Amino acid sequence: MSETPAASPAAETDQQSTVRRGAAYDSVFLRAARREPVPYTPVWFMRQAGRSLPEYLKVREGIPMLDSCMRPELVKEITLQPVRRHDVDAAIFFSDIVVPLKAVGIDVDIKPGVGPVIADPIRTVEDLQRLRPLEPDDMPYITEAVGLLVDELGGTPLIGFAGAPFTLASYLVEGGPSKSHEKTKAMMYGAPELWAGLVDRLAAITSAFLKIQIEAGASAVQLFDSWVGALAPDDYRRSVMPASTKVFEAVADYGVPRIHFGVGTGELLGLMGQAGADVVGVDWRVPLNVAADRVGPDKGLQGNLDPAVLYAPTHVVETKAREVLHAAAALGDSGHIFNLGHGVMPTMDPDALTRLVAFVHEASAR
Ligand code: CP3
């Protein structure tokens, strides 16, 4: 699928290592994530698979979101759609952060235009008992879908992902999407032991979900802590960071790059740099040269074009994308993965995304 050679000649002579490393090992995306030199800056988009694509809307017709995540052939098709269309440097597995919660028996649904809704929110010690560990046998459809994808993608890497403990806890405690996360924070401040038990169980579920994807062939993982920017640094460090660190440690031995992303995390970037990921995702509010100082040395950065820029004329998109590349020069020759500061929006023009990929490749060529 990608024009990137499957592996370097040296790796090909060592069959075992080729198998262990996977065909995508020398892809531009994985090289950048490991901070190795790259011929150009790799690019992919959060939420690249989904409602901005007419071909997505067509295959999803009449199939509820969470049902679609349990159909391997459909997951494969939806994951491949943006790779075919945009020539992005990585595929992101089509699933959702609440899929492992459903797999352990939580009654969760994704309501169109709303997001995840939990029938019986978790608010007490008794409720917490319902959150049992995730076993590999709970998700045969994930293993199957990742396997199908890795076969088809060849040299294009597949990014696995999961929701981070705080962001998952917010859905579970609030019962659905929330702007202020007040019930979640009330538990974090007012019932610290219950809170610690909750994020601990979620760290275990998330670690298991990532392991399932890596063992099936995903060659990088991203931990989405989308809503963690709602926290002050001290609260993040005390009440959330240890659980996220557990997740990064749980998958460290696989040697696949670990990406850590959240929105509105300007004040948390230093701590996120310490939490254990190899690459830190940055939203559009902090220029990448400033983010590099906050995150600290030896980390890659991912981001960070304001998604709304995509609604402006092409020459503006290109000027703003060039600014992102320019700020990323602070990292040196490698370690930058181009992305949006948050996800693709449903009303975005897919052609603008395709043009942006070509522009980033061209403008960053070394
Ligand atoms: O393309 C990709 O990025 C891969 C698939 C993916 C989805 N969700 C598919 C999806 C990924 C990585 C996610 C992660 C996710 N899910 C996050 C973290 C990323 C982020 O954007 O911050 C969060 C917070 C969720 C929870 C969730 N699921 C939300 C907020 C929504 C949108 C609700 C809405 O309709 O506005 C979903 C549903 C969802 N997940 C869709 C997709 C393609 C839309 C489903 C549809 O087609 O109706």
Coordinates of C-alpha atoms and ligand atoms in Angstrom, one line a residue, residues 44-51 56-57 60 65 69 78 82 92-98 110-116 161-163 167 171 177 224-227 261 263 342-343 346, ligand 1:
W44 CA -1.7 11.4 9.6
F45 CA -4.8 12.9 11.0
M46 CA -6.7 12.0 14.2
R47 CA -10.2 11.0 13.2
Q48 CA -9.1 10.6 9.6
A49 CA -11.5 7.6 9.3
G50 CA -15.0 8.8 9.7
R51 CA -17.7 11.2 8.8
Y56 CA -17.4 6.0 5.2
L57 CA -21.0 7.2 5.4
R60 CA -21.8 2.7 7.8
M65 CA -21.2 2.8 15.6
C69 CA -16.3 -1.8 15.6
I78 CA -13.0 2.0 7.1
P82 CA -8.3 7.5 4.4
I92 CA -5.3 4.6 12.7
F93 CA -7.3 1.6 13.7
F94 CA -11.0 2.2 13.4
S95 CA -12.6 1.6 16.8
D96 CA -13.5 3.8 19.8
I97 CA -12.1 4.4 23.2
V98 CA -15.3 2.9 24.8
I110 CA -22.4 5.9 21.1
K111 CA -25.3 8.3 20.2
P112 CA -24.8 10.1 16.8
G113 CA -23.9 13.7 17.3
V114 CA -23.6 13.2 21.1
G115 CA -20.9 10.7 21.9
P116 CA -20.6 7.8 24.4
F161 CA -5.0 3.3 20.4
A162 CA -6.9 3.5 23.7
G163 CA -8.5 6.1 25.9
T167 CA -10.9 10.6 29.8
Y171 CA -17.5 9.3 30.5
P177 CA -19.9 13.8 27.4
F224 CA -6.0 9.6 24.0
D225 CA -6.4 11.7 27.1
S226 CA -8.6 14.1 25.2
W227 CA -10.2 15.9 28.2
F261 CA -2.3 13.2 23.3
V263 CA -6.5 18.8 24.2
H342 CA -7.3 17.7 17.4
G343 CA -9.4 15.5 15.1
P346 CA -17.3 15.9 10.0
Ligands
CP3_1 O1 -10.1 7.9 12.6 C1 -9.8 7.7 13.8 O2 -9.2 8.5 14.5 C2 -9.9 6.3 14.3 C3 -11.1 6.0 15.0 C4 -11.5 6.7 16.3 C5 -12.9 7.0 16.6 N1 -12.9 7.5 17.9 C6 -14.0 6.7 15.7 C7 -15.3 7.4 16.0 C8 -10.7 7.1 17.4 C9 -9.2 7.1 17.5 C10 -11.6 7.6 18.4 C11 -11.2 8.0 19.7 C12 -12.2 8.7 20.6 N2 -13.5 8.4 20.8 C13 -11.8 9.8 21.4 C14 -10.4 10.4 21.5 C15 -10.1 11.2 20.3 C16 -10.6 12.6 20.3 O3 -11.3 13.0 19.3 O4 -10.4 13.4 21.3 C17 -12.9 10.2 22.1 C18 -13.0 11.3 23.1 C19 -14.0 9.3 21.7 C20 -15.4 9.3 22.2 C21 -16.3 9.6 21.1 N3 -16.7 8.6 20.2 C22 -16.8 10.8 20.6 C23 -16.6 12.1 21.3 C24 -17.5 10.6 19.5 C25 -18.2 11.6 18.5 C26 -19.7 11.8 18.8 C27 -20.3 12.6 17.8 O5 -21.1 12.0 17.0 O6 -20.1 13.8 17.6 C28 -17.5 9.2 19.2 C29 -18.0 8.5 18.0 C30 -17.1 8.2 17.0 N4 -15.9 7.6 17.2 C31 -17.2 8.4 15.6 C32 -16.1 7.9 14.9 C33 -15.8 7.8 13.5 C34 -18.5 9.0 14.9 C35 -19.4 7.9 14.8 C36 -20.4 8.2 13.7 O7 -20.1 7.8 12.5 O8 -21.5 8.6 14.0

